[in-house]
Amino acid sequence: MYITSMGVNHRHDSDFVKDRPNGTGEYILLLIKTKAVFKFGENEIHTKPNSLIIYRKGSPQFFRADNDIYINDWICFRMEENEVSLFDRAEIKLDTVYEMNNTVNISSLIKNIYHELLSDSIHKSTVISNYLEILFFKISECISAQNKQWNFYDIKLNDLRNMIYDNPGAKWSVAELAQKIGISQSQFQRLYKSRFGVSPIADAVTARIEY
């Protein structure tokens, strides 16, 4: 496992687009520190800052700025076939966007890897290979912590939806519903639609019509 190229805190203008329909011959890790847009087939995913993806070699790649500056860390690397199972052990899905709340440890590791890559250490290749393995398991820890948080919100959202359907005559607002869970209005709307496939206000209207 070795790095062919990488960058830290690379900054691009708001019109930045990267479109590689046939991917590349390398794995690519992106830690995007600003809002961004990913495209998979016909589906676009808009992400908040601190999203991460590892593209498999040969996988189509499309990502761009989301009408603002774009900043990311990136690592292009290659692996032997017997090393690819590392992703399974770390429970990281390739070609999948992860949104994270805390990427401090990941950013720190990437900076350490970058400094090592620029060094003239006689053990550089071994150190970088070990760093990459640690990086992947630290990413796994962040994903696991994020999933636990989502599970917590799933319970809260289910209770909230039951409340909406138990009180179909109530005139709910996004601000009021978000406050009951203790999150921002934008995050609440995103989580609600991701969970139930419909916006909270549209769901409240359905509750009034059906009940």
mmCIF file with all atom_site columns, C-alpha atoms in Angstrom:
data_model
loop_
_atom_site.group_PDB
_atom_site.id
_atom_site.type_symbol
_atom_site.label_atom_id
_atom_site.label_alt_id
_atom_site.label_comp_id
_atom_site.label_asym_id
_atom_site.label_entity_id
_atom_site.label_seq_id
_atom_site.pdbx_PDB_ins_code
_atom_site.Cartn_x
_atom_site.Cartn_y
_atom_site.Cartn_z
_atom_site.occupancy
_atom_site.B_iso_or_equiv
_atom_site.pdbx_formal_charge
_atom_site.auth_seq_id
_atom_site.auth_comp_id
_atom_site.auth_asym_id
_atom_site.auth_atom_id
_atom_site.pdbx_PDB_model_num
ATOM 1   C CA . MET A 1 1   ? 0.000   0.000  0.000   1.00 0.00 ? 1   MET A CA 1
ATOM 2   C CA . TYR A 1 2   ? 1.599   3.256  -1.097  1.00 0.00 ? 2   TYR A CA 1
ATOM 3   C CA . ILE A 1 3   ? 0.706   6.829  -2.007  1.00 0.00 ? 3   ILE A CA 1
ATOM 4   C CA . THR A 1 4   ? 1.212   8.168  -5.529  1.00 0.00 ? 4   THR A CA 1
ATOM 5   C CA . SER A 1 5   ? 0.145   11.741 -4.773  1.00 0.00 ? 5   SER A CA 1
ATOM 6   C CA . MET A 1 6   ? -1.745  13.753 -2.176  1.00 0.00 ? 6   MET A CA 1
ATOM 7   C CA . GLY A 1 7   ? -2.683  17.265 -1.128  1.00 0.00 ? 7   GLY A CA 1
ATOM 8   C CA . VAL A 1 8   ? -3.743  19.038 2.053   1.00 0.00 ? 8   VAL A CA 1
ATOM 9   C CA . ASN A 1 9   ? -6.193  21.942 2.262   1.00 0.00 ? 9   ASN A CA 1
ATOM 10  C CA . HIS A 1 10  ? -6.366  22.371 -1.499  1.00 0.00 ? 10  HIS A CA 1
ATOM 11  C CA . ARG A 1 11  ? -8.627  25.290 -2.315  1.00 0.00 ? 11  ARG A CA 1
ATOM 12  C CA . HIS A 1 12  ? -10.710 25.718 -5.477  1.00 0.00 ? 12  HIS A CA 1
ATOM 13  C CA . ASP A 1 13  ? -13.160 28.302 -6.773  1.00 0.00 ? 13  ASP A CA 1
ATOM 14  C CA . SER A 1 14  ? -16.930 27.889 -6.701  1.00 0.00 ? 14  SER A CA 1
ATOM 15  C CA . ASP A 1 15  ? -16.964 26.558 -10.295 1.00 0.00 ? 15  ASP A CA 1
ATOM 16  C CA . PHE A 1 16  ? -14.713 23.590 -9.446  1.00 0.00 ? 16  PHE A CA 1
ATOM 17  C CA . VAL A 1 17  ? -15.846 20.289 -11.009 1.00 0.00 ? 17  VAL A CA 1
ATOM 18  C CA . LYS A 1 18  ? -14.134 16.917 -11.254 1.00 0.00 ? 18  LYS A CA 1
ATOM 19  C CA . ASP A 1 19  ? -15.763 14.475 -13.687 1.00 0.00 ? 19  ASP A CA 1
ATOM 20  C CA . ARG A 1 20  ? -14.069 11.146 -14.383 1.00 0.00 ? 20  ARG A CA 1
ATOM 21  C CA . PRO A 1 21  ? -16.628 8.778  -15.974 1.00 0.00 ? 21  PRO A CA 1
ATOM 22  C CA . ASN A 1 22  ? -14.123 5.929  -16.053 1.00 0.00 ? 22  ASN A CA 1
ATOM 23  C CA . GLY A 1 23  ? -12.455 6.678  -12.736 1.00 0.00 ? 23  GLY A CA 1
ATOM 24  C CA . THR A 1 24  ? -8.705  6.208  -12.405 1.00 0.00 ? 24  THR A CA 1
ATOM 25  C CA . GLY A 1 25  ? -6.327  3.329  -11.844 1.00 0.00 ? 25  GLY A CA 1
ATOM 26  C CA . GLU A 1 26  ? -5.927  4.324  -8.186  1.00 0.00 ? 26  GLU A CA 1
ATOM 27  C CA . TYR A 1 27  ? -7.953  4.509  -5.013  1.00 0.00 ? 27  TYR A CA 1
ATOM 28  C CA . ILE A 1 28  ? -8.759  8.081  -4.014  1.00 0.00 ? 28  ILE A CA 1
ATOM 29  C CA . LEU A 1 29  ? -9.639  9.328  -0.542  1.00 0.00 ? 29  LEU A CA 1
ATOM 30  C CA . LEU A 1 30  ? -11.328 12.719 -0.307  1.00 0.00 ? 30  LEU A CA 1
ATOM 31  C CA . LEU A 1 31  ? -11.950 14.644 2.898   1.00 0.00 ? 31  LEU A CA 1
ATOM 32  C CA . ILE A 1 32  ? -14.002 17.640 1.800   1.00 0.00 ? 32  ILE A CA 1
ATOM 33  C CA . LYS A 1 33  ? -14.062 20.485 4.292   1.00 0.00 ? 33  LYS A CA 1
ATOM 34  C CA . THR A 1 34  ? -16.730 22.587 2.566   1.00 0.00 ? 34  THR A CA 1
ATOM 35  C CA . LYS A 1 35  ? -20.153 21.917 1.126   1.00 0.00 ? 35  LYS A CA 1
ATOM 36  C CA . ALA A 1 36  ? -19.988 19.737 -1.979  1.00 0.00 ? 36  ALA A CA 1
ATOM 37  C CA . VAL A 1 37  ? -22.077 17.864 -4.519  1.00 0.00 ? 37  VAL A CA 1
ATOM 38  C CA . PHE A 1 38  ? -21.514 14.238 -5.501  1.00 0.00 ? 38  PHE A CA 1
ATOM 39  C CA . LYS A 1 39  ? -23.198 12.478 -8.397  1.00 0.00 ? 39  LYS A CA 1
ATOM 40  C CA . PHE A 1 40  ? -23.854 8.752  -8.646  1.00 0.00 ? 40  PHE A CA 1
ATOM 41  C CA . GLY A 1 41  ? -25.631 7.886  -11.876 1.00 0.00 ? 41  GLY A CA 1
ATOM 42  C CA . GLU A 1 42  ? -28.563 10.284 -12.060 1.00 0.00 ? 42  GLU A CA 1
ATOM 43  C CA . ASN A 1 43  ? -28.603 10.984 -8.316  1.00 0.00 ? 43  ASN A CA 1
ATOM 44  C CA . GLU A 1 44  ? -26.988 14.072 -6.840  1.00 0.00 ? 44  GLU A CA 1
ATOM 45  C CA . ILE A 1 45  ? -26.041 14.237 -3.169  1.00 0.00 ? 45  ILE A CA 1
ATOM 46  C CA . HIS A 1 46  ? -25.474 17.610 -1.525  1.00 0.00 ? 46  HIS A CA 1
ATOM 47  C CA . THR A 1 47  ? -23.257 17.310 1.527   1.00 0.00 ? 47  THR A CA 1
ATOM 48  C CA . LYS A 1 48  ? -22.406 19.598 4.392   1.00 0.00 ? 48  LYS A CA 1
ATOM 49  C CA . PRO A 1 49  ? -18.756 20.303 5.329   1.00 0.00 ? 49  PRO A CA 1
ATOM 50  C CA . ASN A 1 50  ? -16.632 17.365 6.510   1.00 0.00 ? 50  ASN A CA 1
ATOM 51  C CA . SER A 1 51  ? -17.763 14.681 4.100   1.00 0.00 ? 51  SER A CA 1
ATOM 52  C CA . LEU A 1 52  ? -15.529 11.770 3.184   1.00 0.00 ? 52  LEU A CA 1
ATOM 53  C CA . ILE A 1 53  ? -15.416 9.200  0.405   1.00 0.00 ? 53  ILE A CA 1
ATOM 54  C CA . ILE A 1 54  ? -12.954 6.572  -0.797  1.00 0.00 ? 54  ILE A CA 1
ATOM 55  C CA . TYR A 1 55  ? -13.348 5.860  -4.492  1.00 0.00 ? 55  TYR A CA 1
ATOM 56  C CA . ARG A 1 56  ? -12.453 2.401  -5.704  1.00 0.00 ? 56  ARG A CA 1
ATOM 57  C CA . LYS A 1 57  ? -10.042 2.319  -8.626  1.00 0.00 ? 57  LYS A CA 1
ATOM 58  C CA . GLY A 1 58  ? -12.015 2.395  -11.862 1.00 0.00 ? 58  GLY A CA 1
ATOM 59  C CA . SER A 1 59  ? -15.188 3.748  -10.232 1.00 0.00 ? 59  SER A CA 1
ATOM 60  C CA . PRO A 1 60  ? -16.843 6.757  -11.911 1.00 0.00 ? 60  PRO A CA 1
ATOM 61  C CA . GLN A 1 61  ? -16.132 9.978  -10.051 1.00 0.00 ? 61  GLN A CA 1
ATOM 62  C CA . PHE A 1 62  ? -18.143 13.181 -10.077 1.00 0.00 ? 62  PHE A CA 1
ATOM 63  C CA . PHE A 1 63  ? -17.863 15.819 -7.392  1.00 0.00 ? 63  PHE A CA 1
ATOM 64  C CA . ARG A 1 64  ? -18.014 19.593 -7.457  1.00 0.00 ? 64  ARG A CA 1
ATOM 65  C CA . ALA A 1 65  ? -18.241 22.743 -5.400  1.00 0.00 ? 65  ALA A CA 1
ATOM 66  C CA . ASP A 1 66  ? -21.687 23.659 -4.130  1.00 0.00 ? 66  ASP A CA 1
ATOM 67  C CA . ASN A 1 67  ? -21.855 27.294 -5.260  1.00 0.00 ? 67  ASN A CA 1
ATOM 68  C CA . ASP A 1 68  ? -19.045 28.271 -2.911  1.00 0.00 ? 68  ASP A CA 1
ATOM 69  C CA . ILE A 1 69  ? -15.324 27.701 -2.460  1.00 0.00 ? 69  ILE A CA 1
ATOM 70  C CA . TYR A 1 70  ? -14.242 24.081 -2.302  1.00 0.00 ? 70  TYR A CA 1
ATOM 71  C CA . ILE A 1 71  ? -11.504 22.830 0.045   1.00 0.00 ? 71  ILE A CA 1
ATOM 72  C CA . ASN A 1 72  ? -10.329 19.266 0.467   1.00 0.00 ? 72  ASN A CA 1
ATOM 73  C CA . ASP A 1 73  ? -7.586  16.890 1.499   1.00 0.00 ? 73  ASP A CA 1
ATOM 74  C CA . TRP A 1 74  ? -6.973  14.087 -0.979  1.00 0.00 ? 74  TRP A CA 1
ATOM 75  C CA . ILE A 1 75  ? -4.854  10.959 -1.185  1.00 0.00 ? 75  ILE A CA 1
ATOM 76  C CA . CYS A 1 76  ? -4.288  8.854  -4.299  1.00 0.00 ? 76  CYS A CA 1
ATOM 77  C CA . PHE A 1 77  ? -2.973  5.434  -3.339  1.00 0.00 ? 77  PHE A CA 1
ATOM 78  C CA . ARG A 1 78  ? -2.504  1.904  -4.610  1.00 0.00 ? 78  ARG A CA 1
ATOM 79  C CA . MET A 1 79  ? -3.016  -1.421 -2.874  1.00 0.00 ? 79  MET A CA 1
ATOM 80  C CA . GLU A 1 80  ? -2.105  -5.018 -3.493  1.00 0.00 ? 80  GLU A CA 1
ATOM 81  C CA . GLU A 1 81  ? -5.060  -7.380 -3.937  1.00 0.00 ? 81  GLU A CA 1
ATOM 82  C CA . ASN A 1 82  ? -4.421  -8.986 -0.557  1.00 0.00 ? 82  ASN A CA 1
ATOM 83  C CA . GLU A 1 83  ? -4.628  -5.552 1.111   1.00 0.00 ? 83  GLU A CA 1
ATOM 84  C CA . VAL A 1 84  ? -8.093  -4.608 -0.176  1.00 0.00 ? 84  VAL A CA 1
ATOM 85  C CA . SER A 1 85  ? -9.745  -6.699 2.562   1.00 0.00 ? 85  SER A CA 1
ATOM 86  C CA . LEU A 1 86  ? -8.623  -3.946 4.953   1.00 0.00 ? 86  LEU A CA 1
ATOM 87  C CA . PHE A 1 87  ? -11.767 -2.006 4.018   1.00 0.00 ? 87  PHE A CA 1
ATOM 88  C CA . ASP A 1 88  ? -13.943 -4.955 5.023   1.00 0.00 ? 88  ASP A CA 1
ATOM 89  C CA . ARG A 1 89  ? -12.140 -5.252 8.341   1.00 0.00 ? 89  ARG A CA 1
ATOM 90  C CA . ALA A 1 90  ? -12.577 -1.532 8.942   1.00 0.00 ? 90  ALA A CA 1
ATOM 91  C CA . GLU A 1 91  ? -16.210 -1.758 7.760   1.00 0.00 ? 91  GLU A CA 1
ATOM 92  C CA . ILE A 1 92  ? -15.749 1.062  5.263   1.00 0.00 ? 92  ILE A CA 1
ATOM 93  C CA . LYS A 1 93  ? -17.919 0.991  2.140   1.00 0.00 ? 93  LYS A CA 1
ATOM 94  C CA . LEU A 1 94  ? -16.117 2.236  -0.934  1.00 0.00 ? 94  LEU A CA 1
ATOM 95  C CA . ASP A 1 95  ? -17.791 4.692  -3.354  1.00 0.00 ? 95  ASP A CA 1
ATOM 96  C CA . THR A 1 96  ? -19.960 5.859  -0.444  1.00 0.00 ? 96  THR A CA 1
ATOM 97  C CA . VAL A 1 97  ? -20.197 9.383  0.952   1.00 0.00 ? 97  VAL A CA 1
ATOM 98  C CA . TYR A 1 98  ? -19.968 9.687  4.720   1.00 0.00 ? 98  TYR A CA 1
ATOM 99  C CA . GLU A 1 99  ? -20.927 12.908 6.486   1.00 0.00 ? 99  GLU A CA 1
ATOM 100 C CA . MET A 1 100 ? -19.103 13.379 9.770   1.00 0.00 ? 100 MET A CA 1
ATOM 101 C CA . ASN A 1 101 ? -19.353 15.794 12.660  1.00 0.00 ? 101 ASN A CA 1
ATOM 102 C CA . ASN A 1 102 ? -15.774 15.483 13.885  1.00 0.00 ? 102 ASN A CA 1
ATOM 103 C CA . THR A 1 103 ? -12.826 14.961 11.556  1.00 0.00 ? 103 THR A CA 1
ATOM 104 C CA . VAL A 1 104 ? -10.064 16.442 13.741  1.00 0.00 ? 104 VAL A CA 1
ATOM 105 C CA . ASN A 1 105 ? -8.219  13.127 14.179  1.00 0.00 ? 105 ASN A CA 1
ATOM 106 C CA . ILE A 1 106 ? -8.562  12.264 10.507  1.00 0.00 ? 106 ILE A CA 1
ATOM 107 C CA . SER A 1 107 ? -7.239  15.674 9.405   1.00 0.00 ? 107 SER A CA 1
ATOM 108 C CA . SER A 1 108 ? -4.332  15.375 11.818  1.00 0.00 ? 108 SER A CA 1
ATOM 109 C CA . LEU A 1 109 ? -3.384  11.955 10.467  1.00 0.00 ? 109 LEU A CA 1
ATOM 110 C CA . ILE A 1 110 ? -3.551  13.180 6.882   1.00 0.00 ? 110 ILE A CA 1
ATOM 111 C CA . LYS A 1 111 ? -1.194  16.048 7.752   1.00 0.00 ? 111 LYS A CA 1
ATOM 112 C CA . ASN A 1 112 ? 1.226   13.600 9.387   1.00 0.00 ? 112 ASN A CA 1
ATOM 113 C CA . ILE A 1 113 ? 1.120   11.403 6.294   1.00 0.00 ? 113 ILE A CA 1
ATOM 114 C CA . TYR A 1 114 ? 1.789   14.433 4.087   1.00 0.00 ? 114 TYR A CA 1
ATOM 115 C CA . HIS A 1 115 ? 4.827   15.473 6.134   1.00 0.00 ? 115 HIS A CA 1
ATOM 116 C CA . GLU A 1 116 ? 6.148   11.913 6.055   1.00 0.00 ? 116 GLU A CA 1
ATOM 117 C CA . LEU A 1 117 ? 5.697   11.767 2.284   1.00 0.00 ? 117 LEU A CA 1
ATOM 118 C CA . LEU A 1 118 ? 7.854   14.885 1.939   1.00 0.00 ? 118 LEU A CA 1
ATOM 119 C CA . SER A 1 119 ? 10.533  13.560 4.283   1.00 0.00 ? 119 SER A CA 1
ATOM 120 C CA . ASP A 1 120 ? 13.719  11.702 3.362   1.00 0.00 ? 120 ASP A CA 1
ATOM 121 C CA . SER A 1 121 ? 13.183  9.034  6.020   1.00 0.00 ? 121 SER A CA 1
ATOM 122 C CA . ILE A 1 122 ? 14.733  5.680  5.172   1.00 0.00 ? 122 ILE A CA 1
ATOM 123 C CA . HIS A 1 123 ? 11.592  3.990  6.516   1.00 0.00 ? 123 HIS A CA 1
ATOM 124 C CA . LYS A 1 124 ? 9.162   6.290  4.722   1.00 0.00 ? 124 LYS A CA 1
ATOM 125 C CA . SER A 1 125 ? 7.316   3.612  2.741   1.00 0.00 ? 125 SER A CA 1
ATOM 126 C CA . THR A 1 126 ? 6.743   1.453  5.830   1.00 0.00 ? 126 THR A CA 1
ATOM 127 C CA . VAL A 1 127 ? 5.678   4.390  7.974   1.00 0.00 ? 127 VAL A CA 1
ATOM 128 C CA . ILE A 1 128 ? 3.217   5.645  5.342   1.00 0.00 ? 128 ILE A CA 1
ATOM 129 C CA . SER A 1 129 ? 1.720   2.185  4.868   1.00 0.00 ? 129 SER A CA 1
ATOM 130 C CA . ASN A 1 130 ? 1.173   1.917  8.624   1.00 0.00 ? 130 ASN A CA 1
ATOM 131 C CA . TYR A 1 131 ? -0.218  5.449  8.754   1.00 0.00 ? 131 TYR A CA 1
ATOM 132 C CA . LEU A 1 132 ? -2.741  4.589  6.043   1.00 0.00 ? 132 LEU A CA 1
ATOM 133 C CA . GLU A 1 133 ? -3.929  1.547  7.951   1.00 0.00 ? 133 GLU A CA 1
ATOM 134 C CA . ILE A 1 134 ? -4.350  3.633  11.109  1.00 0.00 ? 134 ILE A CA 1
ATOM 135 C CA . LEU A 1 135 ? -6.158  6.290  9.063   1.00 0.00 ? 135 LEU A CA 1
ATOM 136 C CA . PHE A 1 136 ? -8.701  3.784  7.755   1.00 0.00 ? 136 PHE A CA 1
ATOM 137 C CA . PHE A 1 137 ? -9.470  2.464  11.214  1.00 0.00 ? 137 PHE A CA 1
ATOM 138 C CA . LYS A 1 138 ? -9.822  6.002  12.559  1.00 0.00 ? 138 LYS A CA 1
ATOM 139 C CA . ILE A 1 139 ? -12.272 6.705  9.735   1.00 0.00 ? 139 ILE A CA 1
ATOM 140 C CA . SER A 1 140 ? -14.118 3.560  10.791  1.00 0.00 ? 140 SER A CA 1
ATOM 141 C CA . GLU A 1 141 ? -14.360 4.885  14.356  1.00 0.00 ? 141 GLU A CA 1
ATOM 142 C CA . CYS A 1 142 ? -15.836 8.161  13.098  1.00 0.00 ? 142 CYS A CA 1
ATOM 143 C CA . ILE A 1 143 ? -18.379 6.316  10.961  1.00 0.00 ? 143 ILE A CA 1
ATOM 144 C CA . SER A 1 144 ? -19.375 4.132  13.902  1.00 0.00 ? 144 SER A CA 1
ATOM 145 C CA . ALA A 1 145 ? -19.813 7.152  16.178  1.00 0.00 ? 145 ALA A CA 1
ATOM 146 C CA . GLN A 1 146 ? -21.880 8.899  13.515  1.00 0.00 ? 146 GLN A CA 1
ATOM 147 C CA . ASN A 1 147 ? -24.099 5.824  13.049  1.00 0.00 ? 147 ASN A CA 1
ATOM 148 C CA . LYS A 1 148 ? -24.801 5.733  16.792  1.00 0.00 ? 148 LYS A CA 1
ATOM 149 C CA . GLN A 1 149 ? -25.892 9.356  16.594  1.00 0.00 ? 149 GLN A CA 1
ATOM 150 C CA . TRP A 1 150 ? -28.151 8.607  13.606  1.00 0.00 ? 150 TRP A CA 1
ATOM 151 C CA . ASN A 1 151 ? -29.700 5.695  15.540  1.00 0.00 ? 151 ASN A CA 1
ATOM 152 C CA . PHE A 1 152 ? -30.469 8.107  18.374  1.00 0.00 ? 152 PHE A CA 1
ATOM 153 C CA . TYR A 1 153 ? -32.154 10.500 15.951  1.00 0.00 ? 153 TYR A CA 1
ATOM 154 C CA . ASP A 1 154 ? -34.084 7.651  14.303  1.00 0.00 ? 154 ASP A CA 1
ATOM 155 C CA . ILE A 1 155 ? -35.812 6.972  17.625  1.00 0.00 ? 155 ILE A CA 1
ATOM 156 C CA . LYS A 1 156 ? -36.521 10.678 18.130  1.00 0.00 ? 156 LYS A CA 1
ATOM 157 C CA . LEU A 1 157 ? -37.862 11.037 14.582  1.00 0.00 ? 157 LEU A CA 1
ATOM 158 C CA . ASN A 1 158 ? -40.138 8.006  14.935  1.00 0.00 ? 158 ASN A CA 1
ATOM 159 C CA . ASP A 1 159 ? -41.593 9.444  18.158  1.00 0.00 ? 159 ASP A CA 1
ATOM 160 C CA . LEU A 1 160 ? -42.033 12.823 16.503  1.00 0.00 ? 160 LEU A CA 1
ATOM 161 C CA . ARG A 1 161 ? -43.819 11.347 13.491  1.00 0.00 ? 161 ARG A CA 1
ATOM 162 C CA . ASN A 1 162 ? -46.158 9.409  15.756  1.00 0.00 ? 162 ASN A CA 1
ATOM 163 C CA . MET A 1 163 ? -46.930 12.684 17.533  1.00 0.00 ? 163 MET A CA 1
ATOM 164 C CA . ILE A 1 164 ? -47.736 14.366 14.202  1.00 0.00 ? 164 ILE A CA 1
ATOM 165 C CA . TYR A 1 165 ? -50.111 11.575 13.201  1.00 0.00 ? 165 TYR A CA 1
ATOM 166 C CA . ASP A 1 166 ? -51.672 11.453 16.675  1.00 0.00 ? 166 ASP A CA 1
ATOM 167 C CA . ASN A 1 167 ? -52.440 15.183 16.403  1.00 0.00 ? 167 ASN A CA 1
ATOM 168 C CA . PRO A 1 168 ? -53.506 15.692 12.763  1.00 0.00 ? 168 PRO A CA 1
ATOM 169 C CA . GLY A 1 169 ? -55.273 18.955 13.506  1.00 0.00 ? 169 GLY A CA 1
ATOM 170 C CA . ALA A 1 170 ? -52.184 20.676 14.864  1.00 0.00 ? 170 ALA A CA 1
ATOM 171 C CA . LYS A 1 171 ? -50.430 23.275 12.713  1.00 0.00 ? 171 LYS A CA 1
ATOM 172 C CA . TRP A 1 172 ? -46.792 22.253 12.963  1.00 0.00 ? 172 TRP A CA 1
ATOM 173 C CA . SER A 1 173 ? -43.863 24.395 11.881  1.00 0.00 ? 173 SER A CA 1
ATOM 174 C CA . VAL A 1 174 ? -40.396 23.187 11.001  1.00 0.00 ? 174 VAL A CA 1
ATOM 175 C CA . ALA A 1 175 ? -38.929 25.393 13.732  1.00 0.00 ? 175 ALA A CA 1
ATOM 176 C CA . GLU A 1 176 ? -41.215 23.879 16.376  1.00 0.00 ? 176 GLU A CA 1
ATOM 177 C CA . LEU A 1 177 ? -40.546 20.287 15.303  1.00 0.00 ? 177 LEU A CA 1
ATOM 178 C CA . ALA A 1 178 ? -36.781 20.793 15.087  1.00 0.00 ? 178 ALA A CA 1
ATOM 179 C CA . GLN A 1 179 ? -36.756 22.336 18.561  1.00 0.00 ? 179 GLN A CA 1
ATOM 180 C CA . LYS A 1 180 ? -38.397 19.222 20.005  1.00 0.00 ? 180 LYS A CA 1
ATOM 181 C CA . ILE A 1 181 ? -35.378 17.167 18.884  1.00 0.00 ? 181 ILE A CA 1
ATOM 182 C CA . GLY A 1 182 ? -32.844 19.861 19.646  1.00 0.00 ? 182 GLY A CA 1
ATOM 183 C CA . ILE A 1 183 ? -31.274 20.274 16.210  1.00 0.00 ? 183 ILE A CA 1
ATOM 184 C CA . SER A 1 184 ? -31.215 22.979 13.539  1.00 0.00 ? 184 SER A CA 1
ATOM 185 C CA . GLN A 1 185 ? -34.102 23.340 11.107  1.00 0.00 ? 185 GLN A CA 1
ATOM 186 C CA . SER A 1 186 ? -31.968 22.439 8.086   1.00 0.00 ? 186 SER A CA 1
ATOM 187 C CA . GLN A 1 187 ? -30.548 19.331 9.767   1.00 0.00 ? 187 GLN A CA 1
ATOM 188 C CA . PHE A 1 188 ? -34.024 18.308 10.934  1.00 0.00 ? 188 PHE A CA 1
ATOM 189 C CA . GLN A 1 189 ? -35.516 18.587 7.447   1.00 0.00 ? 189 GLN A CA 1
ATOM 190 C CA . ARG A 1 190 ? -32.634 16.628 5.948   1.00 0.00 ? 190 ARG A CA 1
ATOM 191 C CA . LEU A 1 191 ? -32.871 13.848 8.542   1.00 0.00 ? 191 LEU A CA 1
ATOM 192 C CA . TYR A 1 192 ? -36.655 13.655 8.350   1.00 0.00 ? 192 TYR A CA 1
ATOM 193 C CA . LYS A 1 193 ? -36.729 13.345 4.566   1.00 0.00 ? 193 LYS A CA 1
ATOM 194 C CA . SER A 1 194 ? -33.888 10.826 4.606   1.00 0.00 ? 194 SER A CA 1
ATOM 195 C CA . ARG A 1 195 ? -35.746 8.746  7.196   1.00 0.00 ? 195 ARG A CA 1
ATOM 196 C CA . PHE A 1 196 ? -39.295 8.903  5.775   1.00 0.00 ? 196 PHE A CA 1
ATOM 197 C CA . GLY A 1 197 ? -38.869 9.992  2.153   1.00 0.00 ? 197 GLY A CA 1
ATOM 198 C CA . VAL A 1 198 ? -41.049 13.071 2.603   1.00 0.00 ? 198 VAL A CA 1
ATOM 199 C CA . SER A 1 199 ? -40.637 16.528 4.131   1.00 0.00 ? 199 SER A CA 1
ATOM 200 C CA . PRO A 1 200 ? -42.048 17.036 7.671   1.00 0.00 ? 200 PRO A CA 1
ATOM 201 C CA . ILE A 1 201 ? -44.604 19.626 6.548   1.00 0.00 ? 201 ILE A CA 1
ATOM 202 C CA . ALA A 1 202 ? -45.802 17.454 3.646   1.00 0.00 ? 202 ALA A CA 1
ATOM 203 C CA . ASP A 1 203 ? -46.118 14.572 6.128   1.00 0.00 ? 203 ASP A CA 1
ATOM 204 C CA . ALA A 1 204 ? -48.185 16.766 8.467   1.00 0.00 ? 204 ALA A CA 1
ATOM 205 C CA . VAL A 1 205 ? -50.489 17.648 5.563   1.00 0.00 ? 205 VAL A CA 1
ATOM 206 C CA . THR A 1 206 ? -50.895 13.944 4.773   1.00 0.00 ? 206 THR A CA 1
ATOM 207 C CA . ALA A 1 207 ? -51.750 13.302 8.417   1.00 0.00 ? 207 ALA A CA 1
ATOM 208 C CA . ARG A 1 208 ? -54.536 15.913 8.272   1.00 0.00 ? 208 ARG A CA 1
ATOM 209 C CA . ILE A 1 209 ? -55.935 14.483 5.032   1.00 0.00 ? 209 ILE A CA 1
ATOM 210 C CA . GLU A 1 210 ? -55.810 10.817 5.994   1.00 0.00 ? 210 GLU A CA 1
ATOM 211 C CA . TYR A 1 211 ? -56.750 11.110 9.640   1.00 0.00 ? 211 TYR A CA 1
#
